[in-house]
Coordinates of C-alpha atoms and ligand atoms in Angstrom, one line a residue:
M192 CA -20.3 22.4 -13.7
D193 CA -21.9 23.6 -10.4
N194 CA -20.2 23.7 -7.5
T195 CA -21.8 20.9 -5.8
K196 CA -20.9 19.0 -8.8
L197 CA -16.9 20.3 -8.2
E198 CA -16.9 19.3 -4.6
L199 CA -18.3 15.8 -5.4
S200 CA -15.5 15.6 -8.6
Q201 CA -12.5 13.1 -7.7
K202 CA -9.1 15.1 -7.6
L203 CA -6.5 14.2 -10.0
Y204 CA -2.6 14.8 -9.4
L205 CA -0.7 14.1 -12.7
E206 CA 3.1 13.8 -12.3
T207 CA 5.4 13.5 -15.6
Y208 CA 8.9 12.3 -16.2
G209 CA 10.6 11.6 -19.5
C210 CA 10.6 13.2 -22.7
Q211 CA 8.5 15.8 -24.4
M212 CA 6.3 13.3 -25.6
N213 CA 5.3 12.1 -22.4
V214 CA 4.7 15.8 -21.3
A215 CA 2.0 16.0 -24.2
D216 CA 0.5 12.7 -23.6
S217 CA 0.1 13.9 -20.1
E218 CA -2.1 16.9 -21.7
I219 CA -4.1 14.1 -23.6
V220 CA -4.7 12.1 -20.3
A221 CA -5.8 15.4 -18.3
S222 CA -7.8 16.1 -21.1
V223 CA -9.6 12.3 -21.2
M224 CA -10.2 12.7 -17.2
R225 CA -11.1 16.0 -17.1
D226 CA -14.3 15.0 -20.0
S227 CA -15.2 12.3 -17.5
G228 CA -15.3 14.2 -14.6
Y229 CA -12.4 14.5 -12.8
V230 CA -10.6 18.2 -11.6
I231 CA -7.1 18.5 -12.5
T232 CA -5.4 19.5 -9.2
E233 CA -1.3 20.6 -8.4
D234 CA -1.7 20.1 -4.8
I235 CA -0.8 16.3 -4.3
N236 CA -2.1 16.5 -0.7
E237 CA -5.8 16.7 -2.0
A238 CA -5.5 14.5 -4.6
D239 CA -7.8 11.2 -4.9
I240 CA -5.9 9.9 -7.7
I241 CA -2.3 10.0 -8.4
L242 CA -1.1 9.2 -12.1
V243 CA 2.8 9.1 -12.5
N244 CA 3.6 9.2 -16.5
T245 CA 6.6 7.7 -16.5
C246 CA 10.1 6.8 -18.6
S247 CA 12.2 3.9 -19.5
I248 CA 14.9 5.1 -21.5
R249 CA 17.4 4.4 -18.8
E250 CA 17.3 2.8 -15.6
N251 CA 18.0 6.0 -13.6
A252 CA 14.6 7.3 -15.2
E253 CA 13.0 4.2 -13.4
Q254 CA 14.5 4.6 -10.4
R255 CA 13.5 8.0 -9.6
V256 CA 9.8 6.6 -10.6
W257 CA 10.3 3.9 -7.8
G258 CA 11.5 6.3 -5.1
R259 CA 8.4 8.6 -6.2
L260 CA 6.2 5.3 -5.3
D261 CA 7.6 5.3 -2.2
V262 CA 6.5 9.0 -1.5
F263 CA 3.2 8.1 -2.7
K264 CA 2.9 5.0 -0.1
Q265 CA 3.4 7.3 2.5
I266 CA 0.3 9.5 1.4
K267 CA -1.8 6.5 1.0
K268 CA -1.1 5.4 4.3
K269 CA -2.9 8.4 5.8
K270 CA -5.0 8.1 3.0
P271 CA -6.4 4.6 1.9
E272 CA -8.7 5.5 -0.5
L273 CA -6.0 7.1 -2.6
T274 CA -5.7 5.7 -6.2
V275 CA -2.2 5.6 -7.7
G276 CA -1.6 4.9 -11.4
V277 CA 1.5 4.4 -13.2
I278 CA 1.3 5.5 -16.8
G279 CA 3.2 5.6 -19.9
C280 CA 6.5 3.7 -20.9
M281 CA 7.5 1.8 -17.6
A282 CA 3.9 0.5 -17.7
E283 CA 4.2 -0.4 -21.0
R284 CA 7.6 -2.4 -19.9
L285 CA 6.8 -3.6 -16.8
K286 CA 2.9 -4.3 -17.1
E287 CA 1.7 -6.5 -13.7
K288 CA 5.2 -6.5 -12.4
L289 CA 4.8 -3.4 -11.1
I290 CA 1.5 -4.3 -9.3
E291 CA 3.6 -7.4 -8.0
E292 CA 6.4 -5.3 -7.0
K293 CA 4.2 -2.2 -5.4
K294 CA 1.0 -3.3 -3.4
I295 CA 0.1 0.7 -3.5
I296 CA -0.1 0.5 -7.5
D297 CA -3.9 0.3 -8.5
L298 CA -3.8 1.0 -12.0
V299 CA -1.5 0.3 -14.9
V300 CA -1.9 2.3 -18.4
G301 CA 0.7 2.0 -21.6
P302 CA 0.9 4.7 -23.5
D303 CA -1.8 3.7 -26.0
A304 CA -4.7 2.9 -24.0
Y305 CA -5.5 6.3 -22.3
R306 CA -8.7 6.3 -23.5
S307 CA -9.9 3.7 -21.4
L308 CA -8.8 5.5 -17.9
P309 CA -12.4 6.1 -16.8
E310 CA -13.4 2.6 -17.3
L311 CA -10.2 1.1 -15.6
L312 CA -11.0 3.4 -12.8
E313 CA -14.1 2.2 -12.3
T314 CA -12.7 -1.0 -11.8
V315 CA -10.6 0.2 -9.3
E316 CA -13.2 1.9 -7.1
S317 CA -14.9 -1.5 -7.6
G318 CA -11.9 -2.6 -5.3
Q319 CA -9.8 -4.5 -8.3
K320 CA -6.6 -3.8 -9.9
A321 CA -6.7 -2.7 -13.4
I322 CA -4.3 -3.0 -16.2
N323 CA -4.4 -1.7 -20.2
V324 CA -1.2 -2.0 -22.1
I325 CA -2.4 -3.1 -25.5
L326 CA -0.7 -1.2 -27.9
S327 CA -2.3 0.0 -31.2
K328 CA -1.2 0.4 -34.8
E329 CA -3.4 3.3 -35.5
E330 CA -3.8 5.4 -32.2
T331 CA -2.9 8.9 -32.5
Y332 CA -5.1 10.9 -30.1
A333 CA -6.0 13.0 -33.3
D334 CA -9.3 13.9 -31.7
I335 CA -8.7 14.7 -28.5
S336 CA -8.0 18.3 -27.4
P337 CA -5.2 18.4 -24.8
V338 CA -5.8 20.3 -21.5
R339 CA -2.8 22.5 -21.8
L340 CA -0.9 22.3 -18.2
D341 CA 1.9 24.7 -18.8
K342 CA 1.4 28.2 -17.2
N343 CA 2.7 30.1 -19.8
G344 CA 0.1 30.3 -22.7
I345 CA 2.5 31.1 -25.0
S346 CA 4.1 27.9 -26.3
A347 CA 3.0 24.5 -26.8
F348 CA 3.7 20.6 -27.6
I349 CA 1.7 19.1 -30.3
S350 CA 2.6 15.7 -31.1
I351 CA 2.7 14.8 -34.7
M352 CA 3.3 11.0 -35.1
R353 CA 3.4 7.9 -32.3
G354 CA 6.1 5.2 -31.9
C355 CA 9.3 4.1 -33.5
N356 CA 9.9 2.3 -36.3
N357 CA 14.2 2.7 -35.9
M358 CA 15.0 0.1 -33.5
C359 CA 18.4 1.3 -32.6
S360 CA 20.1 -1.5 -31.4
Y361 CA 20.3 0.1 -27.2
C362 CA 16.4 1.7 -27.2
I363 CA 13.4 0.8 -25.5
V364 CA 11.1 3.2 -27.4
P365 CA 9.6 1.1 -30.1
Y366 CA 9.2 -1.5 -27.4
V367 CA 7.3 0.8 -25.3
R368 CA 5.5 3.1 -27.7
G369 CA 4.9 0.2 -30.6
G370 CA 5.5 1.0 -34.1
E371 CA 5.6 4.5 -35.8
R372 CA 2.3 6.0 -36.9
S373 CA 1.8 9.7 -38.2
R374 CA -1.3 11.6 -37.3
N375 CA -3.6 13.2 -40.0
P376 CA -2.0 16.6 -41.1
Q377 CA -5.6 18.3 -41.1
S378 CA -5.9 17.3 -37.1
I379 CA -2.7 18.9 -36.1
I380 CA -3.5 22.2 -38.6
A381 CA -6.6 22.3 -36.8
E382 CA -4.8 21.9 -33.4
A383 CA -2.1 24.8 -34.1
E384 CA -5.1 27.2 -35.3
D385 CA -6.9 26.5 -32.4
L386 CA -3.4 27.5 -29.8
F387 CA -3.0 30.5 -32.2
Q388 CA -6.5 32.1 -32.0
K389 CA -6.0 31.1 -27.7
G390 CA -2.9 33.4 -27.9
Y391 CA -0.2 30.9 -28.3
K392 CA 3.0 32.3 -30.3
E393 CA 5.2 28.7 -30.4
I394 CA 4.3 25.0 -31.4
T395 CA 6.6 22.5 -31.2
L396 CA 6.1 19.5 -33.4
L397 CA 7.1 16.2 -31.8
G398 CA 8.0 13.0 -33.1
Q399 CA 10.7 10.4 -32.3
N400 CA 11.8 10.9 -35.8
V401 CA 9.5 13.7 -37.3
D402 CA 11.6 13.7 -40.7
S403 CA 9.9 10.0 -41.2
Y404 CA 6.3 11.5 -40.5
N405 CA 4.2 10.2 -43.8
W406 CA 0.6 10.3 -44.2
E407 CA -0.9 8.6 -47.1
S408 CA -4.8 10.2 -47.3
E409 CA -5.9 7.6 -49.7
N410 CA -6.0 4.5 -47.0
K411 CA -7.7 6.9 -44.8
N412 CA -11.4 7.7 -46.6
Q413 CA -10.7 11.1 -47.0
P414 CA -13.5 13.2 -49.0
A415 CA -13.7 14.0 -52.9
G416 CA -10.9 15.6 -53.7
K417 CA -8.7 15.0 -50.9
Q418 CA -7.7 11.6 -51.8
G419 CA -4.6 10.6 -52.8
E420 CA -2.5 13.3 -50.9
T421 CA 0.6 12.3 -49.2
V422 CA 1.8 14.7 -46.8
K423 CA 5.9 14.4 -45.9
F424 CA 7.3 16.1 -42.8
A425 CA 8.6 19.0 -45.2
Q426 CA 4.8 19.3 -46.1
L427 CA 3.6 19.5 -42.8
L428 CA 6.0 22.4 -41.8
E429 CA 4.7 24.1 -44.4
K430 CA 1.2 24.0 -43.9
V431 CA 1.9 24.8 -40.1
A432 CA 4.1 28.1 -40.8
K433 CA 1.5 29.3 -43.2
I434 CA -1.0 29.5 -40.4
S435 CA 0.6 32.9 -39.4
P436 CA 3.8 34.7 -39.5
S437 CA 3.7 35.5 -35.9
L438 CA 3.0 32.0 -35.0
R439 CA 6.7 30.1 -34.2
I440 CA 7.2 26.8 -35.1
R441 CA 10.2 24.3 -34.0
F442 CA 10.1 20.5 -33.9
S443 CA 11.8 17.7 -32.4
T444 CA 13.5 15.2 -32.9
S445 CA 15.3 15.2 -36.5
H446 CA 16.8 11.6 -37.2
P447 CA 20.3 12.4 -39.3
K448 CA 19.5 9.6 -41.6
D449 CA 16.1 10.8 -42.7
M450 CA 16.6 14.7 -42.5
S451 CA 16.5 15.8 -45.9
D452 CA 17.3 18.9 -47.7
E453 CA 13.5 19.8 -48.3
V454 CA 12.9 19.9 -45.1
L455 CA 16.0 22.7 -45.0
F456 CA 15.0 24.6 -47.4
T457 CA 11.5 24.7 -46.0
M458 CA 12.9 26.0 -43.1
A459 CA 14.9 29.0 -45.0
M460 CA 11.6 29.9 -46.6
Y461 CA 9.8 30.5 -43.9
T462 CA 11.0 33.0 -40.6
N463 CA 9.1 31.7 -38.6
I464 CA 10.1 28.1 -38.6
C465 CA 12.8 28.7 -35.8
N466 CA 16.2 28.0 -36.9
H467 CA 17.3 25.1 -34.7
V468 CA 17.8 21.4 -35.3
H469 CA 18.2 19.2 -32.9
L470 CA 20.4 16.2 -34.3
P471 CA 21.3 13.4 -32.4
A472 CA 24.5 12.1 -33.1
Q473 CA 24.6 9.7 -30.2
S474 CA 28.2 8.6 -31.3
G475 CA 31.1 10.2 -33.5
S476 CA 32.6 6.7 -34.5
T477 CA 31.0 4.6 -37.8
E478 CA 32.2 1.7 -36.1
I479 CA 30.1 2.2 -32.9
L480 CA 27.1 3.8 -34.9
E481 CA 26.8 0.4 -37.0
K482 CA 26.6 -1.4 -33.6
M483 CA 23.9 1.0 -32.5
K484 CA 22.1 0.4 -35.7
R485 CA 21.4 4.1 -36.3
G486 CA 21.5 3.8 -39.8
Y487 CA 24.1 6.4 -40.7
S488 CA 27.9 6.7 -40.7
R489 CA 30.2 9.8 -39.4
E490 CA 30.6 10.7 -42.7
W491 CA 26.8 10.7 -43.6
Y492 CA 26.3 12.8 -40.0
I493 CA 28.9 15.5 -41.4
D494 CA 27.3 15.8 -44.8
R495 CA 24.1 16.5 -43.2
I496 CA 26.0 19.2 -41.0
N497 CA 27.6 20.7 -44.0
A498 CA 23.7 20.9 -45.3
I499 CA 22.4 22.7 -42.5
R500 CA 25.4 25.4 -42.6
K501 CA 24.9 26.1 -46.3
I502 CA 21.2 26.3 -46.7
L503 CA 20.4 27.8 -42.8
P504 CA 23.5 29.7 -42.1
D505 CA 22.2 30.7 -38.8
C506 CA 21.3 27.8 -38.0
A507 CA 21.8 26.4 -34.4
V508 CA 22.4 22.9 -33.8
S509 CA 22.1 20.5 -30.7
T510 CA 22.6 16.8 -30.1
D511 CA 22.5 14.0 -27.9
I512 CA 25.5 11.7 -27.1
M513 CA 25.7 8.5 -25.7
T514 CA 28.9 7.3 -24.2
G515 CA 30.4 4.0 -22.9
F516 CA 27.8 1.7 -25.6
S517 CA 29.3 -2.1 -26.0
G518 CA 32.9 -2.3 -27.3
E519 CA 33.4 1.6 -27.2
T520 CA 37.2 2.2 -27.5
E521 CA 39.5 5.0 -26.8
E522 CA 39.7 5.8 -29.9
N523 CA 35.8 5.4 -30.6
H524 CA 35.1 8.0 -28.0
K525 CA 37.9 10.5 -29.7
D526 CA 36.0 10.0 -32.7
T527 CA 32.8 11.6 -30.5
L528 CA 35.1 14.3 -29.2
S529 CA 36.0 15.5 -32.7
L530 CA 32.7 15.4 -34.1
M531 CA 31.9 17.7 -31.6
T532 CA 34.3 20.1 -31.9
F533 CA 33.6 19.7 -35.7
V534 CA 29.8 20.8 -35.5
N535 CA 30.4 23.1 -32.7
Y536 CA 27.1 22.3 -30.7
D537 CA 25.5 24.6 -29.3
Y538 CA 24.1 22.5 -26.4
A539 CA 24.0 18.8 -26.0
F540 CA 22.1 16.0 -23.9
M541 CA 24.6 13.5 -22.5
F542 CA 24.3 10.0 -21.2
K543 CA 25.8 6.7 -20.1
Y544 CA 24.9 4.0 -22.0
S545 CA 22.2 2.1 -20.0
E546 CA 21.7 -1.6 -21.1
R547 CA 17.7 -1.9 -21.1
P548 CA 16.0 -5.3 -21.5
K549 CA 14.5 -6.9 -24.2
T550 CA 16.7 -4.6 -27.0
Y551 CA 19.1 -6.3 -29.3
A552 CA 22.0 -4.6 -27.8
S553 CA 21.1 -6.5 -24.5
R554 CA 20.4 -9.5 -26.2
H555 CA 23.6 -9.8 -28.5
L556 CA 26.4 -7.1 -27.2
K557 CA 27.8 -6.9 -24.1
D558 CA 27.4 -4.0 -21.8
D559 CA 31.5 -4.0 -21.3
V560 CA 32.5 -0.6 -20.6
T561 CA 33.0 -0.6 -17.3
E562 CA 31.2 2.5 -15.0
E563 CA 34.3 3.9 -14.0
I564 CA 35.4 4.6 -17.8
K565 CA 31.7 5.7 -18.7
S566 CA 31.8 8.0 -16.0
K567 CA 35.5 9.6 -17.1
R568 CA 34.6 9.7 -20.9
L569 CA 31.0 11.5 -19.9
S570 CA 32.9 13.9 -18.2
E571 CA 35.1 14.9 -20.8
I572 CA 32.1 14.7 -23.3
I573 CA 30.3 17.4 -20.5
E574 CA 33.8 19.3 -20.5
L575 CA 34.0 19.6 -23.8
Q576 CA 30.3 21.0 -24.6
G577 CA 30.6 23.3 -21.8
S578 CA 33.4 25.1 -23.8
L579 CA 31.5 24.5 -27.0
S580 CA 28.5 26.2 -25.0
E581 CA 30.3 29.0 -24.1
K582 CA 31.8 29.7 -27.7
S583 CA 28.4 29.8 -29.0
K584 CA 27.2 32.2 -26.8
K585 CA 30.1 34.6 -26.9
A586 CA 29.7 34.3 -30.6
D587 CA 26.5 36.1 -30.1
L588 CA 27.5 39.1 -28.2
G589 CA 26.8 42.4 -30.0
K590 CA 23.9 40.6 -32.0
V591 CA 20.6 41.8 -32.3
F592 CA 17.9 38.6 -31.7
E593 CA 14.1 38.7 -32.3
V594 CA 13.1 37.2 -28.5
L595 CA 9.6 35.9 -28.2
V596 CA 8.8 36.7 -24.7
E597 CA 7.8 33.8 -22.2
G598 CA 8.1 35.3 -18.5
T599 CA 9.2 37.1 -15.9
S600 CA 13.0 36.1 -14.8
K601 CA 13.1 33.6 -12.0
K602 CA 15.9 36.2 -10.9
S603 CA 14.3 39.7 -11.0
K604 CA 11.3 40.5 -11.3
D605 CA 12.0 43.7 -13.4
Q606 CA 13.6 41.1 -16.1
L607 CA 11.8 39.3 -19.0
F608 CA 13.0 36.0 -20.4
G609 CA 12.3 34.6 -24.0
R610 CA 14.1 32.7 -26.7
N611 CA 15.4 34.0 -30.1
S612 CA 15.3 31.5 -32.9
Q613 CA 18.4 29.4 -31.9
N614 CA 16.5 28.5 -29.0
K615 CA 18.9 30.2 -26.6
V616 CA 17.6 32.0 -23.7
V617 CA 17.8 35.5 -23.5
V618 CA 16.8 37.7 -20.5
F619 CA 16.7 41.6 -20.6
P620 CA 15.2 44.4 -18.7
K621 CA 11.5 44.5 -18.5
Q622 CA 10.5 48.3 -19.9
D623 CA 7.3 48.0 -21.2
F624 CA 7.3 44.5 -22.9
K625 CA 5.1 42.1 -22.2
I626 CA 4.9 38.1 -22.2
G627 CA 4.1 37.0 -25.7
D628 CA 5.4 40.1 -27.2
Y629 CA 8.3 39.4 -30.1
V630 CA 11.1 41.6 -29.1
F631 CA 14.1 42.8 -30.5
V632 CA 16.9 42.4 -28.1
K633 CA 20.9 43.4 -28.7
V634 CA 23.5 40.8 -26.8
T635 CA 25.6 42.5 -24.5
D636 CA 26.9 40.0 -22.1
C637 CA 26.2 36.3 -21.1
T638 CA 26.4 33.5 -18.6
S639 CA 27.2 29.9 -19.0
A640 CA 23.3 29.5 -19.6
T641 CA 21.8 32.5 -21.1
L642 CA 22.5 35.4 -23.3
I643 CA 22.0 39.1 -21.4
G644 CA 20.6 42.2 -23.5
K645 CA 18.5 45.1 -23.6
G646 CA 15.3 45.6 -26.1
I647 CA 15.4 47.8 -28.6
D648 CA 12.6 49.5 -30.7
Ligands
LIG279 N1 14.0 9.3 -31.0 C1 15.2 10.3 -30.6 C2 15.6 9.8 -29.5 C3 14.8 9.3 -27.9 S1 15.7 8.9 -26.9 C4 16.6 10.0 -31.5 O1 16.5 8.9 -32.3 O2 17.6 10.6 -31.6 C5 16.7 10.2 -26.2 C6 17.9 10.6 -26.2 O3 18.3 9.2 -24.8 C7 18.6 9.7 -27.4 O4 19.0 10.2 -28.3 C8 19.8 8.9 -26.4 O5 21.0 9.6 -26.6 C9 19.3 8.5 -25.4 N2 19.5 7.3 -24.8 C10 18.4 6.2 -25.7 N3 18.6 5.0 -25.4 C11 19.8 5.1 -24.3 C12 19.9 3.9 -23.4 N4 19.7 2.0 -23.6 N5 21.0 4.5 -22.4 C13 21.5 5.4 -22.7 N6 21.0 6.7 -23.3 C14 20.1 6.3 -24.3
LIG280 FE1 15.3 5.2 -29.8 FE2 16.1 5.0 -32.4 FE3 13.5 5.5 -32.2 FE4 15.3 7.3 -31.4 S1 15.0 6.4 -33.6 S2 13.3 6.5 -30.5 S3 16.6 6.2 -30.3 S4 14.7 3.6 -31.7
LIG281 FE1 11.2 8.1 -22.1 FE2 9.3 6.7 -23.2 FE3 10.1 9.5 -23.8 S1 11.2 6.3 -22.8 S2 12.2 9.3 -23.5 S3 9.4 8.8 -22.0 S4 9.1 8.0 -25.1

C-alpha cells in the first residue's frame, strides 16, 4: 500500500473481552478487516471504527462492556463519524436489543459472521445500522490467516474447533457460539507450520472441549488416498507435535468426561507437548455435577486425575470452580474444598454462579444460594487455592526446568520471564539469554505468583 492509500485507510481499534477463543477470534477479525483495506491502530483516539469483542459468560462480563460503551459514547460525541460495533458473544445473545439500548452502536456481529464485516460496514457508511448474528454449522474460518495481535512473537493461539454441544445447564456458550464443529486438521497444521517458520515457539490449540475434536474427511471431499481418515484430538496433537521438537504445544480446555488415556499417552510420548492439563471440575459434589449436566461424577473426575498422575507424573493440573450453583448446600461446598485438596491444583479460576438467560438452569433451577453465601464460599475457595498454589511452587524449589523465554520482566529490565512446561511463570537474570530461547533454569525462590531462579548452561 502506498502512503496516500494508507492515509485514506480507515483505522480500526479492536478491544477484546472473554476467553482465549475471543482473543483468537479478534485475530480473525483483524485479518478480515485488513484484507479489505482497514489499518489496525492501538490508539483508540485515532480510530474511525471501534469494535468490541464481547463475552456473556457471567453478568459481570457484560457489565464491563456496558461500561466501555459509555466511554465510547464520550469519544463519539467529539467525533460523530466514529463507527462503534459490538461483536462476539454479547452481540449474539442480545442482537438488535443492543442497538435499541445504546444508540451509539452502529453494528452488531455474531461470532460466525465475521466474514460479513466489510459489507456490513458499507451499510453503516450509508447511514444505516447493520446486524448479522446468523450462527453457522460449518464456519471454522479455516482459510483465514489470523493477524497476530500479540506482541511477543513467541506464542500464539490456534482455534481447532468452534461452538459447543455439551449444554452444561448453567452455560451460555452453546447459545452464543452455536454447535460444535471441528476444523480441518490440514489447515491447523499449515497454520502451526507457518507460525513456526515465522519464529513462534509455542502454540496453544483452542476449543471449548478439545477432547471431542473429531474430523471425518470422507464427508469433506478430500482428494483420493486421503478419504476416510478420522482425526481425533490425540492424533491432531501428535501431528502438531511432529512439526518440530522445538515447537511447544499447549491446549485448552480439556473436558473431564471426554479426556482419554490416549491423549495422556500422546502427551507422554512427545516432550514438546507441555505437561499441563486444564481440567475444569466446576464442583466436587456429584449431586451438583448432575444438576450442572456435566456428564461426570466426583469419582469419574478423580479417576481422570489418577490417570494423569500415573501417565504423566510431572504434569501440572489447573481447574475452573464455580460456587453457589442452584441448591448447593454447605456439604456440597465442602465436597468441592476436599476435591481441591485431593487434586492439589497448581492454579484455579474461581467464580460465583451467575444465572444466564435461556439456559436450562435459568428455566428449571432456582438461583437460590444467596449472594452473601456465594461470596463467603468463593473466599473460602480462593483462600484454599492460595495455599495450594503456594505449596505447588514451594515443591519446585531446587528443581531445574526448561523455560521458554517470552519477554523482559515488567519489574526489571535485567530479568527475563518465561514459562516452564507446567505453565508456571519463571523469572531469572537476563545474562546472555534472549526472547525465544529455551533456557534451563534452577529454581531458588518463589513468590505467590512466580518461580525465581537462575539460568544454567
Ligand atoms: N468449556 C469450558 C468452560 C468455558 S467457560 C469447560 O467446559 O470447562 C469458562 C468457565 O466459566 C467455566 O469453566 C465455568 O467455571 C465458568 N462459567 C461458565 N458459566 C458460568 C456461569 N453461568 N456463572 C459463573 N461461571 C460460569
Ligand atoms: Fe459451557 Fe459446558 Fe460447553 Fe464448557 S462444555 S462451553 S461449560 S456448555
Ligand atoms: Fe465468553 Fe464467549 Fe468465551 S461467552 S467465555 S467469550 S465463548
